[in-house]
PDB file of C-alpha atoms in Angstrom:
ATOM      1  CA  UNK A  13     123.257 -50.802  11.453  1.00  0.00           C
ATOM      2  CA  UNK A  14     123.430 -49.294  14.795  1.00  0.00           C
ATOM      3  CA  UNK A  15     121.118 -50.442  17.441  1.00  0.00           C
ATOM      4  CA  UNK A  16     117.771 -49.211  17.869  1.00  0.00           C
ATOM      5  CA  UNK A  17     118.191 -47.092  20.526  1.00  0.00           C
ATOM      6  CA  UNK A  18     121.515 -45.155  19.189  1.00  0.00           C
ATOM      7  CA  UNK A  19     118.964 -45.121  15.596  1.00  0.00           C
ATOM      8  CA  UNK A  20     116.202 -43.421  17.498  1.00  0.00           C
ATOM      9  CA  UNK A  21     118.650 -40.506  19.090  1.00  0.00           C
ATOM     10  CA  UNK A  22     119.780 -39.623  15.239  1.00  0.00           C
ATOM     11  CA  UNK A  23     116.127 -39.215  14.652  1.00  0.00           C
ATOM     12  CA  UNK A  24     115.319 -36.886  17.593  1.00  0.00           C
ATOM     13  CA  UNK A  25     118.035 -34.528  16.768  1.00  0.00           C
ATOM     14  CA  UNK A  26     116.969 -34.255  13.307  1.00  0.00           C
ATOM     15  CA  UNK A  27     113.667 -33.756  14.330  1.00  0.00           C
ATOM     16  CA  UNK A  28     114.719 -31.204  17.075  1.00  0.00           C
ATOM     17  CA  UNK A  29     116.796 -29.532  13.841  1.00  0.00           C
ATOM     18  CA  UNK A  30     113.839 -28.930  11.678  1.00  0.00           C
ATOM     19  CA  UNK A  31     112.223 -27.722  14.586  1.00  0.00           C
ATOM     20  CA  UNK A  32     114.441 -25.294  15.637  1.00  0.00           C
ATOM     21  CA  UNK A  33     114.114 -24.364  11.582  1.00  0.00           C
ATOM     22  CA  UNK A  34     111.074 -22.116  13.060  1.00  0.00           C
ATOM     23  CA  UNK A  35     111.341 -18.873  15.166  1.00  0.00           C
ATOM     24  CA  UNK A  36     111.437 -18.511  18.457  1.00  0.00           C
ATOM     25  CA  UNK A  37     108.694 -18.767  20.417  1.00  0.00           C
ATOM     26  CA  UNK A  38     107.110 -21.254  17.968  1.00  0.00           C
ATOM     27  CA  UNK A  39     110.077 -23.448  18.391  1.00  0.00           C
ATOM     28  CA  UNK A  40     110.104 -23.226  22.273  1.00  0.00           C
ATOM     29  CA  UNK A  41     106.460 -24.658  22.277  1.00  0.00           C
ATOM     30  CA  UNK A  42     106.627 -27.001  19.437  1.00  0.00           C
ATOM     31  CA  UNK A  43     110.211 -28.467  20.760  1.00  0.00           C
ATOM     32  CA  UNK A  44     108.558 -31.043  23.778  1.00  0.00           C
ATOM     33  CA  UNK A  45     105.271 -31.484  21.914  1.00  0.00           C
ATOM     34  CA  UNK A  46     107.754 -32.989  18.696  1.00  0.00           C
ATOM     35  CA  UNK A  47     110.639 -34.370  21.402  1.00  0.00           C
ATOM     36  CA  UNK A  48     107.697 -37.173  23.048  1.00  0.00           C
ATOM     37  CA  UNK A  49     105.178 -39.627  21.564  1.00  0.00           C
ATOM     38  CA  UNK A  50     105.599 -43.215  20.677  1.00  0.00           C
ATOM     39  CA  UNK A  51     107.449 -43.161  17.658  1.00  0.00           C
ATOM     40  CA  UNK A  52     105.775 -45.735  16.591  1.00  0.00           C
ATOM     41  CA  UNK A  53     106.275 -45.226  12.949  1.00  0.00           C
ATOM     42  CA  UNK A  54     110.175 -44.499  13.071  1.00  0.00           C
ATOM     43  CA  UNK A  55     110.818 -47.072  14.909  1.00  0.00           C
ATOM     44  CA  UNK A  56     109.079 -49.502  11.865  1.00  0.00           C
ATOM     45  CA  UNK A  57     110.857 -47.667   9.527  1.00  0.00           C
ATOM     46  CA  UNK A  58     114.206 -48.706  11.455  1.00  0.00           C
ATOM     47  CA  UNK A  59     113.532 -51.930  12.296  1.00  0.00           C
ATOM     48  CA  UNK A  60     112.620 -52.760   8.435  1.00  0.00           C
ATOM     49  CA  UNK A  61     115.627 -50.450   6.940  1.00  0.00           C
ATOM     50  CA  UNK A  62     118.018 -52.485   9.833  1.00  0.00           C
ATOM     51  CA  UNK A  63     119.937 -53.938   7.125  1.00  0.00           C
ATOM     52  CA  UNK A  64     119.913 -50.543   4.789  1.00  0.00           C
ATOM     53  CA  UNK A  65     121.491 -47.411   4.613  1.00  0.00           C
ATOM     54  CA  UNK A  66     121.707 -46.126   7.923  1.00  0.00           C
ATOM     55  CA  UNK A  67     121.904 -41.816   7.036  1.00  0.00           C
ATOM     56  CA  UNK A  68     118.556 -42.696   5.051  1.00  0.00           C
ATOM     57  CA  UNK A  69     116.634 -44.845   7.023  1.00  0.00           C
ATOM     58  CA  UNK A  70     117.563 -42.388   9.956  1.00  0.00           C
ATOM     59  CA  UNK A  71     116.006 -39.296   7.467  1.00  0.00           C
ATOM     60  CA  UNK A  72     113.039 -41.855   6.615  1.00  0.00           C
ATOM     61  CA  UNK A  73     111.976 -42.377  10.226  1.00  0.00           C
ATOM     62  CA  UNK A  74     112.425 -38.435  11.016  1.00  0.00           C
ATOM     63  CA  UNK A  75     110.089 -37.759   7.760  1.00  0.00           C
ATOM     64  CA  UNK A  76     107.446 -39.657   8.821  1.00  0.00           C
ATOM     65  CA  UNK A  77     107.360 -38.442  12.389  1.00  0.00           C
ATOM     66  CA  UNK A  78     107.394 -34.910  11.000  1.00  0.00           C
ATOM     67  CA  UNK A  79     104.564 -35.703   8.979  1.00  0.00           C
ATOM     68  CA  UNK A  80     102.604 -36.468  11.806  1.00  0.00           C
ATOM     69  CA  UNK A  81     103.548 -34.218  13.828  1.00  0.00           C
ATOM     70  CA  UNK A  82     101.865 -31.895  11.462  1.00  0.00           C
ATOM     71  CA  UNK A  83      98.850 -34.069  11.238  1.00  0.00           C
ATOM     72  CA  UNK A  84      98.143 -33.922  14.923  1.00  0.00           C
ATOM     73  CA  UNK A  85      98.407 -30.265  15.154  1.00  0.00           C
ATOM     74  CA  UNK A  86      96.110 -29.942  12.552  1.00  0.00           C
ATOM     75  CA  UNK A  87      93.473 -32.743  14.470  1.00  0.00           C
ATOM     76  CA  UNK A  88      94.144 -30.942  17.498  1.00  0.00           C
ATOM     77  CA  UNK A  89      92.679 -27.782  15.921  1.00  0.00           C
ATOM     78  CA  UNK A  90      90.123 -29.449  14.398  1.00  0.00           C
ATOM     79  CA  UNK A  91      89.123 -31.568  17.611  1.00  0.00           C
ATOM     80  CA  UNK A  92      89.224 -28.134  19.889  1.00  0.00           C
ATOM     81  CA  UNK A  93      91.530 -30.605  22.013  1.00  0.00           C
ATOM     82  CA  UNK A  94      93.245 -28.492  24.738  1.00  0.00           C
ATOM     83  CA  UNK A  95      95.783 -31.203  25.452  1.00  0.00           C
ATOM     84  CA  UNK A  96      98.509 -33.541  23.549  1.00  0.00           C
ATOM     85  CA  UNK A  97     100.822 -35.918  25.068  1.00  0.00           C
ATOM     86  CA  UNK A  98     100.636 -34.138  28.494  1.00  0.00           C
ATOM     87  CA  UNK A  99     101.016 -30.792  26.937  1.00  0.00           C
ATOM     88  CA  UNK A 100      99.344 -27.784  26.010  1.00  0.00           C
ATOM     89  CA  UNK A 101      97.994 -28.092  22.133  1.00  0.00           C
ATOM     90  CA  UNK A 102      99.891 -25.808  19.733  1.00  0.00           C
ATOM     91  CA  UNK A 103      96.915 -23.686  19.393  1.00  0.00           C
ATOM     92  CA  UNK A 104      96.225 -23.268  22.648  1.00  0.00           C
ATOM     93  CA  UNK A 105     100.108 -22.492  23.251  1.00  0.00           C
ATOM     94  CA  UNK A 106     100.450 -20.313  20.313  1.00  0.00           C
ATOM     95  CA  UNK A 107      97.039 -19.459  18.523  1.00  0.00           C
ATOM     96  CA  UNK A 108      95.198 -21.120  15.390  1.00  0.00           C
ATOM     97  CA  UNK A 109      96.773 -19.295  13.327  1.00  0.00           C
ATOM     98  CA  UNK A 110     100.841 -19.788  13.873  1.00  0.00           C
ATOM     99  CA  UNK A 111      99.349 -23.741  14.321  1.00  0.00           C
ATOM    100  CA  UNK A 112      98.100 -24.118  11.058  1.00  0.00           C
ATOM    101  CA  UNK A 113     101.139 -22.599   9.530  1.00  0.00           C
ATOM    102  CA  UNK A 114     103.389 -24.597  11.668  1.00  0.00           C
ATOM    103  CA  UNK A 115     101.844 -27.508  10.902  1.00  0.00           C
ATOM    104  CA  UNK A 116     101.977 -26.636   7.178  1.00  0.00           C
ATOM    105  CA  UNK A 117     105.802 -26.267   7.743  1.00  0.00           C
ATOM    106  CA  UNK A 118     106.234 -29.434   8.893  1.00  0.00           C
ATOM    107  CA  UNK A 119     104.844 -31.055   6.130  1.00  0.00           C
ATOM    108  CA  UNK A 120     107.026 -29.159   4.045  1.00  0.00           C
ATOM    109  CA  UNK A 121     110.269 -30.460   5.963  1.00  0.00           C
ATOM    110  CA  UNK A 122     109.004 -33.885   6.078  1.00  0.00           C
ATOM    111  CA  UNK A 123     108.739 -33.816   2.311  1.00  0.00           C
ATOM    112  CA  UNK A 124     112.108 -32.343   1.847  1.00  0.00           C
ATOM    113  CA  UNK A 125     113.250 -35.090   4.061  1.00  0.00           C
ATOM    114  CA  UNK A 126     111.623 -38.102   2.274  1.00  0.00           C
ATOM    115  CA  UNK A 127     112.994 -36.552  -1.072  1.00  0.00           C
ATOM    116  CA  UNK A 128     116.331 -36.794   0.713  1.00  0.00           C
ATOM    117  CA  UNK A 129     116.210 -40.581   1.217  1.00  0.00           C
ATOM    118  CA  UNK A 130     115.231 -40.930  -2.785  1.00  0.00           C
ATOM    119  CA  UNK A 131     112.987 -39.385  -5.521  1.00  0.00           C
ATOM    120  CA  UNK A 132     110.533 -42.486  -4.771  1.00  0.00           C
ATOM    121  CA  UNK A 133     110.245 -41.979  -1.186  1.00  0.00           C
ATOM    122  CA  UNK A 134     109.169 -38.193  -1.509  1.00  0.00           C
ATOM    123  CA  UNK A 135     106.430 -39.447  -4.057  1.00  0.00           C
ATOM    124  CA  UNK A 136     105.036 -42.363  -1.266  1.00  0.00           C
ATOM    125  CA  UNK A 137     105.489 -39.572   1.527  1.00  0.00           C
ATOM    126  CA  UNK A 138     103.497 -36.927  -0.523  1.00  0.00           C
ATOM    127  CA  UNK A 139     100.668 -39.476  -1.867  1.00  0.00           C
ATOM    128  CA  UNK A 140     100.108 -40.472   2.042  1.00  0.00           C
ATOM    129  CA  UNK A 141      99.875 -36.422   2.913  1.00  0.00           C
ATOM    130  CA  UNK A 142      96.784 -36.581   0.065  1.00  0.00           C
ATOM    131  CA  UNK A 143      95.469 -39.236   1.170  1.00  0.00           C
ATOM    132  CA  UNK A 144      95.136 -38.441   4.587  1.00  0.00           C
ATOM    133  CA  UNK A 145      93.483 -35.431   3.861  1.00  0.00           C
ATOM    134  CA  UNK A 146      90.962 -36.541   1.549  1.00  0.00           C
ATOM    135  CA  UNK A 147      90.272 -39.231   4.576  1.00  0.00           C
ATOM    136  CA  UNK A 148      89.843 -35.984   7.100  1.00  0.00           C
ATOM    137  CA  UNK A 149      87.506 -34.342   4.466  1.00  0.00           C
ATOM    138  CA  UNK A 150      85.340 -37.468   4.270  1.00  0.00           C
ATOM    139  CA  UNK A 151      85.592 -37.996   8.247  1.00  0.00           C
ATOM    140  CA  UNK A 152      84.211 -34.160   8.516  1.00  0.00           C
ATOM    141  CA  UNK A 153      81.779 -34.588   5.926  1.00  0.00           C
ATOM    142  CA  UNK A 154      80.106 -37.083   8.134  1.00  0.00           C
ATOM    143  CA  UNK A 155      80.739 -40.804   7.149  1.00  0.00           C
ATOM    144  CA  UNK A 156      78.771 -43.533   8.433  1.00  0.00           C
ATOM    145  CA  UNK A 157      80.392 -46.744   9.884  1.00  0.00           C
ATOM    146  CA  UNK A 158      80.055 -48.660   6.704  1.00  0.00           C
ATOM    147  CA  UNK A 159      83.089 -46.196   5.185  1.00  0.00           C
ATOM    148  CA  UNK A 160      85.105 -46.444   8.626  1.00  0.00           C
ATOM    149  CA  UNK A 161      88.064 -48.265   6.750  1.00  0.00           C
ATOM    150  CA  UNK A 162      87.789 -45.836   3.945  1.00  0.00           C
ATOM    151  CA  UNK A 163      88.672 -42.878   6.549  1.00  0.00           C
ATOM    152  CA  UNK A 164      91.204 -45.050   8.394  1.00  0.00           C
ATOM    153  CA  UNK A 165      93.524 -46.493   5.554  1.00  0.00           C
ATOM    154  CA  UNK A 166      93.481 -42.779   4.357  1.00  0.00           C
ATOM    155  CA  UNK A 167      94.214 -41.116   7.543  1.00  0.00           C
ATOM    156  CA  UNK A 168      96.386 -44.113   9.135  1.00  0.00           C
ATOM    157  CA  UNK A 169      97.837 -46.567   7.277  1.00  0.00           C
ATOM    158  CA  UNK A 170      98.939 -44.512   4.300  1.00  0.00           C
ATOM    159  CA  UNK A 171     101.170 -43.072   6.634  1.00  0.00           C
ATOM    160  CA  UNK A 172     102.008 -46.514   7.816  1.00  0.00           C
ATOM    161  CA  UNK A 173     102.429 -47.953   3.783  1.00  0.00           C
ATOM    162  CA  UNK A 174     104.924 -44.866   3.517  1.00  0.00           C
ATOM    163  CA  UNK A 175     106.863 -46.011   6.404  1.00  0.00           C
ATOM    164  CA  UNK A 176     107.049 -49.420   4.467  1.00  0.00           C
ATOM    165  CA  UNK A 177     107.965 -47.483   1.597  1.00  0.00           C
ATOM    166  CA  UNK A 178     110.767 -45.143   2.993  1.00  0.00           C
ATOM    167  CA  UNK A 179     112.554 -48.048   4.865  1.00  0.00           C
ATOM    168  CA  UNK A 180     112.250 -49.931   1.115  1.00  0.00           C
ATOM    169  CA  UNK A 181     114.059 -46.966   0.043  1.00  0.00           C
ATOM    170  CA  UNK A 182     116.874 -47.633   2.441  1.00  0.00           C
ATOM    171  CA  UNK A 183     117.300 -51.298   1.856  1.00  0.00           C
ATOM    172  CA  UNK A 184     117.438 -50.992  -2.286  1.00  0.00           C
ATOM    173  CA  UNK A 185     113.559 -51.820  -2.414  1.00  0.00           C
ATOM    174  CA  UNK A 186     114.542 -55.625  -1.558  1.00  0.00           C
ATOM    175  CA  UNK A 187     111.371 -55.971   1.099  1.00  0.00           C
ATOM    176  CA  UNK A 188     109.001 -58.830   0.650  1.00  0.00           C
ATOM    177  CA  UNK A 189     105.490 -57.818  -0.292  1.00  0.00           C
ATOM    178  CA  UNK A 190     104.218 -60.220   2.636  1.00  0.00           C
ATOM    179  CA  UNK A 191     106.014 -57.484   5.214  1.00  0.00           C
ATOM    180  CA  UNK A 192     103.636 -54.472   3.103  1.00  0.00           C
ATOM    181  CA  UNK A 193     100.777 -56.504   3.609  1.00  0.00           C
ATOM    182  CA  UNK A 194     101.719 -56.805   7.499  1.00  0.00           C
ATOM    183  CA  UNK A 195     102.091 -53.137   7.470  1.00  0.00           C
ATOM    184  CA  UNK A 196      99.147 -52.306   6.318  1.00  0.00           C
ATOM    185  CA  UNK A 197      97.209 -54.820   8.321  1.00  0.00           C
ATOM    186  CA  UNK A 198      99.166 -53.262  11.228  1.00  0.00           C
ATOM    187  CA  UNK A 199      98.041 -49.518  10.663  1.00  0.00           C
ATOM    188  CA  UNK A 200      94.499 -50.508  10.650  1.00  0.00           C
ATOM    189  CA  UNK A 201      94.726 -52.625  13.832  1.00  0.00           C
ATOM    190  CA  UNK A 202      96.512 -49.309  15.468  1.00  0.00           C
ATOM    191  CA  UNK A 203      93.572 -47.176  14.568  1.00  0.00           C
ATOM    192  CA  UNK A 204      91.094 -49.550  15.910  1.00  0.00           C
ATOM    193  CA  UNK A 205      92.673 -49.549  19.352  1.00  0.00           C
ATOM    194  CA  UNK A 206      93.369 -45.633  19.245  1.00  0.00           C
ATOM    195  CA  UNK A 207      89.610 -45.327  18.218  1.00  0.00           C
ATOM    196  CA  UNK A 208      88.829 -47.695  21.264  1.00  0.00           C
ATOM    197  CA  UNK A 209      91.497 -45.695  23.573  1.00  0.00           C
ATOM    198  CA  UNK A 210      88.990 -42.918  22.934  1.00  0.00           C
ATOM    199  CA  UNK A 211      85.558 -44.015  24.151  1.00  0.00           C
ATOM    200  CA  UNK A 212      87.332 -45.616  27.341  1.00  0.00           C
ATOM    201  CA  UNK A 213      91.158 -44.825  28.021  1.00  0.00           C
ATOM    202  CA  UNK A 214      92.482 -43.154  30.769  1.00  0.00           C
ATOM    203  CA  UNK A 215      93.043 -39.357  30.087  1.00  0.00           C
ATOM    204  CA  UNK A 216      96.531 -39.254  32.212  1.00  0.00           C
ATOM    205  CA  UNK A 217      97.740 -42.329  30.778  1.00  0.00           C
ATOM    206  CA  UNK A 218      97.117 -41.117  26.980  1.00  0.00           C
ATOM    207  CA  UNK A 219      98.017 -37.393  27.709  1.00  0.00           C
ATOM    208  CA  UNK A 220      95.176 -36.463  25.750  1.00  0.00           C
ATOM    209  CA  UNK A 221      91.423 -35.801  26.418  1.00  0.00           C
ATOM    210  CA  UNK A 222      89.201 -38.881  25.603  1.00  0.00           C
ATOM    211  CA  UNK A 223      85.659 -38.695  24.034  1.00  0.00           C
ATOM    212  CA  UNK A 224      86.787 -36.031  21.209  1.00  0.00           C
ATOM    213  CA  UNK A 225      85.215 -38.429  18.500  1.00  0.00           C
ATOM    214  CA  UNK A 226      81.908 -38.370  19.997  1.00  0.00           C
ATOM    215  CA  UNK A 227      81.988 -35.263  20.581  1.00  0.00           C
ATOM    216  CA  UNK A 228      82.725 -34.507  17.475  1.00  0.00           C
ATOM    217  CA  UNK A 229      80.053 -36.675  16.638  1.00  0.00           C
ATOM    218  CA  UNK A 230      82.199 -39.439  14.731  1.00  0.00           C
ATOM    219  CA  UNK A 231      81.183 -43.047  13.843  1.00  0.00           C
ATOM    220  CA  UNK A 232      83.886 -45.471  14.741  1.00  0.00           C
ATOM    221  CA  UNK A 233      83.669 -49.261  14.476  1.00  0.00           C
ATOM    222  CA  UNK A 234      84.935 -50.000  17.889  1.00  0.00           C
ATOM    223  CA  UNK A 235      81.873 -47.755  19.458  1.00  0.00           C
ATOM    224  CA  UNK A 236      79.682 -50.116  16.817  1.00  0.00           C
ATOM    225  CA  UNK A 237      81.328 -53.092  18.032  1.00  0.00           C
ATOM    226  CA  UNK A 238      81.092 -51.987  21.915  1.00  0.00           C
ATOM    227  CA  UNK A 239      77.007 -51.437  21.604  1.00  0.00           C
ATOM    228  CA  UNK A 240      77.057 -55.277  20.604  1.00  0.00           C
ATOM    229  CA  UNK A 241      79.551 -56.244  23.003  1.00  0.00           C
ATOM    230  CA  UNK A 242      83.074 -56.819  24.649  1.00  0.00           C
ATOM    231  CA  UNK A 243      83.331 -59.744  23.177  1.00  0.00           C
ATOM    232  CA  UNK A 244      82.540 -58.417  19.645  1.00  0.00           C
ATOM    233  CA  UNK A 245      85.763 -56.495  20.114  1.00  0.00           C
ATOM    234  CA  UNK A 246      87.843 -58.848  21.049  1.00  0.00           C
ATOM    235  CA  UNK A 247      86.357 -61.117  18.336  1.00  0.00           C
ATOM    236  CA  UNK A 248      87.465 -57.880  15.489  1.00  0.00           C
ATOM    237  CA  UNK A 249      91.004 -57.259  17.518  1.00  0.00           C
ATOM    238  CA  UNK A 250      91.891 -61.305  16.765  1.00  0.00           C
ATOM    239  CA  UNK A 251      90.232 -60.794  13.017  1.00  0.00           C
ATOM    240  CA  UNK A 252      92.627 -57.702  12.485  1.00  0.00           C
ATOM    241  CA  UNK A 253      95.436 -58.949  14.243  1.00  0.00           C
ATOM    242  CA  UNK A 254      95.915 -62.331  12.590  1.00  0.00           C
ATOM    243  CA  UNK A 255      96.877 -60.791   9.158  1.00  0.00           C
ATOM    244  CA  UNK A 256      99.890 -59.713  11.027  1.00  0.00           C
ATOM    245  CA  UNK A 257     100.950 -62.276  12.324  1.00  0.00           C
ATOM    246  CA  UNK A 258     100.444 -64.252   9.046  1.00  0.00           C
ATOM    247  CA  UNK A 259     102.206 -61.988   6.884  1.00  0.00           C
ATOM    248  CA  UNK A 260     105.053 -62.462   8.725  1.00  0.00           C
ATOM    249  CA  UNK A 261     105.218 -65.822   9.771  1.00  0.00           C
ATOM    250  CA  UNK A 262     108.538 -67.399   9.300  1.00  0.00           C
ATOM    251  CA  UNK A 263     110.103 -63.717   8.377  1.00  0.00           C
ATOM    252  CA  UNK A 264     112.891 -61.600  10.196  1.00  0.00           C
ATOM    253  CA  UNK A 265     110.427 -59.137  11.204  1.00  0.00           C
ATOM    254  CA  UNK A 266     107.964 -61.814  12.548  1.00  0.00           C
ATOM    255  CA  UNK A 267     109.401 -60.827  16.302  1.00  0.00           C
ATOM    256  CA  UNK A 268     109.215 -57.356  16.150  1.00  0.00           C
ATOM    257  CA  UNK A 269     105.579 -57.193  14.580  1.00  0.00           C
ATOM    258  CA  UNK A 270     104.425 -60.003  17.320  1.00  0.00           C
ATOM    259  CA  UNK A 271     105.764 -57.646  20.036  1.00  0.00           C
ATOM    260  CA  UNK A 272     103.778 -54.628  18.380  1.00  0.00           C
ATOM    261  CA  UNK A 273     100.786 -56.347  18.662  1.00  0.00           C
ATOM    262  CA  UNK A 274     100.980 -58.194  21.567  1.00  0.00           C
ATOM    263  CA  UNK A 275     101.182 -54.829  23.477  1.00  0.00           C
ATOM    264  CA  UNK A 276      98.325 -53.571  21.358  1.00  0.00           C
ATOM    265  CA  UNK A 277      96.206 -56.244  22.256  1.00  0.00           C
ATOM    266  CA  UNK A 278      96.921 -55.730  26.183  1.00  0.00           C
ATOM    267  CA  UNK A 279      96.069 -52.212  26.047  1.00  0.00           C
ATOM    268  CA  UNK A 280      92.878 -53.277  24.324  1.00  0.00           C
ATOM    269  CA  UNK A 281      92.162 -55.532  27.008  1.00  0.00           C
ATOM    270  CA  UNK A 282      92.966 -53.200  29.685  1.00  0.00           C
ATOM    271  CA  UNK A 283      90.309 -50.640  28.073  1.00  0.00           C
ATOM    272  CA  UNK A 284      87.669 -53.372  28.161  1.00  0.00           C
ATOM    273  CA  UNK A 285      88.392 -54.614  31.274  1.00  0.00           C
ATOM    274  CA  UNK A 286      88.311 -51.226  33.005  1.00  0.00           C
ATOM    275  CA  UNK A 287      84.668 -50.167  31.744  1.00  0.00           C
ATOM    276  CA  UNK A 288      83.371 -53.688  31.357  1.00  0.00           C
ATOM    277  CA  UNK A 289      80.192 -53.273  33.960  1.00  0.00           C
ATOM    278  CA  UNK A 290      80.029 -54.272  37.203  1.00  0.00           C
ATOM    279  CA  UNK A 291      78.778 -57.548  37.849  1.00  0.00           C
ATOM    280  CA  UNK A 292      75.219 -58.031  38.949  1.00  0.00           C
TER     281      UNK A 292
END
């Protein structure tokens, strides 16, 4: 297969396609919001499916970045968030109401896309779609701390066991389970940085407001961990981060995951670091 970066262009123009699927001027404000981000979950996807099928692993990384596009439309109405990756929110651009359609739509097309890799990946795409919902209905209902992995391997690392799944698709389902288990070890160490991004990243550096989950009045473990200490969350980032690296050991993936969280774990540090109090 091509090389990652020539992988990741296929994947912007079919995003930029099913974008331009919607009318003008929903597409003109949707079109940057869905052009940046990490891509964090293609480029798995890729990286796993390197050996695969190159059209599907392509429509597999594109499926789940469509899928959460739609997701974070749909937070950023629920979150009143004006701003998302240095942009005005959908809402704000357009109104709630062409939002929550749109992001309806993109489910749709993200669907249609996993479908397209194989019957198997539409099924693993459309279970993570229910699963992060019922996670967002529990997270609104007002869950405690003690249920904070319930709400994040529903809202997070479904999307990340899909991932696992589609690029599986791509490769003739030939992945070892040890690189699932890294995956999903891997979306819940993501969450808990996000979810510690929140209470102390930098605003301009994340292109999105901080503080949204307290204001919303959410419970996150991090904010738990952070009453306790610094060192209590550096203690959980090595406890959730050394499943990873286990998983892997030894594999062809064991690079790629160690680089993943290696730059997780700086950012985490650079949080801490930055509100850690002054000294005495």
């Amino acid at each position: 297969m091509a090389d990652e970066g020539s992988l990741l262009a296929d994947v912007d123009r079919q995003i930029e396609r099913v974008v331009h699927t919607f009318d003008d001027p929903v597409a003109d404000a949707l079109s940057p919001l869905a052009a940046s981000g990490s891509r964090h979950r293609a480029r798995l996807v890729l990286t796993l499916a390197a050996m695969g099928d190159r059209a599907a692993a392509v429509r597999g990384a594109a499926a789940v970045e469509l899928l959460h596009l739609g997701t974070l439309v749909h937070d950023d109405i629920v979150d009143r968030s004006p701003r998302r990756r240095h942009l005005p929110t959908l809402h704000v651009a357009m109104g709630m109401p062409v939002a929550l359609w749109t992001g309806d739509g993109l489910y749709a097309e993200a669907l249609h896309l996993a479908d397209a890799v194989s019957p198997a990946g539409g099924l693993a795409l459309g279970g993570a779609l229910r699963r992060i919902a019922d996670s967002q209905v529990l997270e609104a209902l007002g869950v405690t701390t003690a249920r904070y992995w319930d709400v994040v391997d529903g809202k997070t690392v479904s999307l990340f066991e899909a991932s696992f799944a589609l690029a599986d698709e791509a490769v003739g389902g030939v992945l070892p389970i040890e690189v699932g288990d890294a995956v999903r070890a891997y979306g819940r160490l993501f969450q808990y940085v996000d979810d510690l991004h929140d209470i102390g990243g930098e605003p301009d550096a994340m292109g999105k407001p901080t503080g949204l989950d307290t204001d919303n009045e959410l419970q996150t473990l991090p904010a738990a961990d952070l009453v306790v200490s610094t060192d209590e969350v550096r203690a959980r980032l090595r406890t959730l981060a050394d499943p990873v690296r286990r998983a892997v050991a030894g594999l062809p993936w064991d690079r790629y995951f160690t680089g993943v969280i290696d730059g997780m774990l700086g950012a985490a540090d650079g949080v801490l670091d930055a509100n850690a109090p002054a000294p005495r």
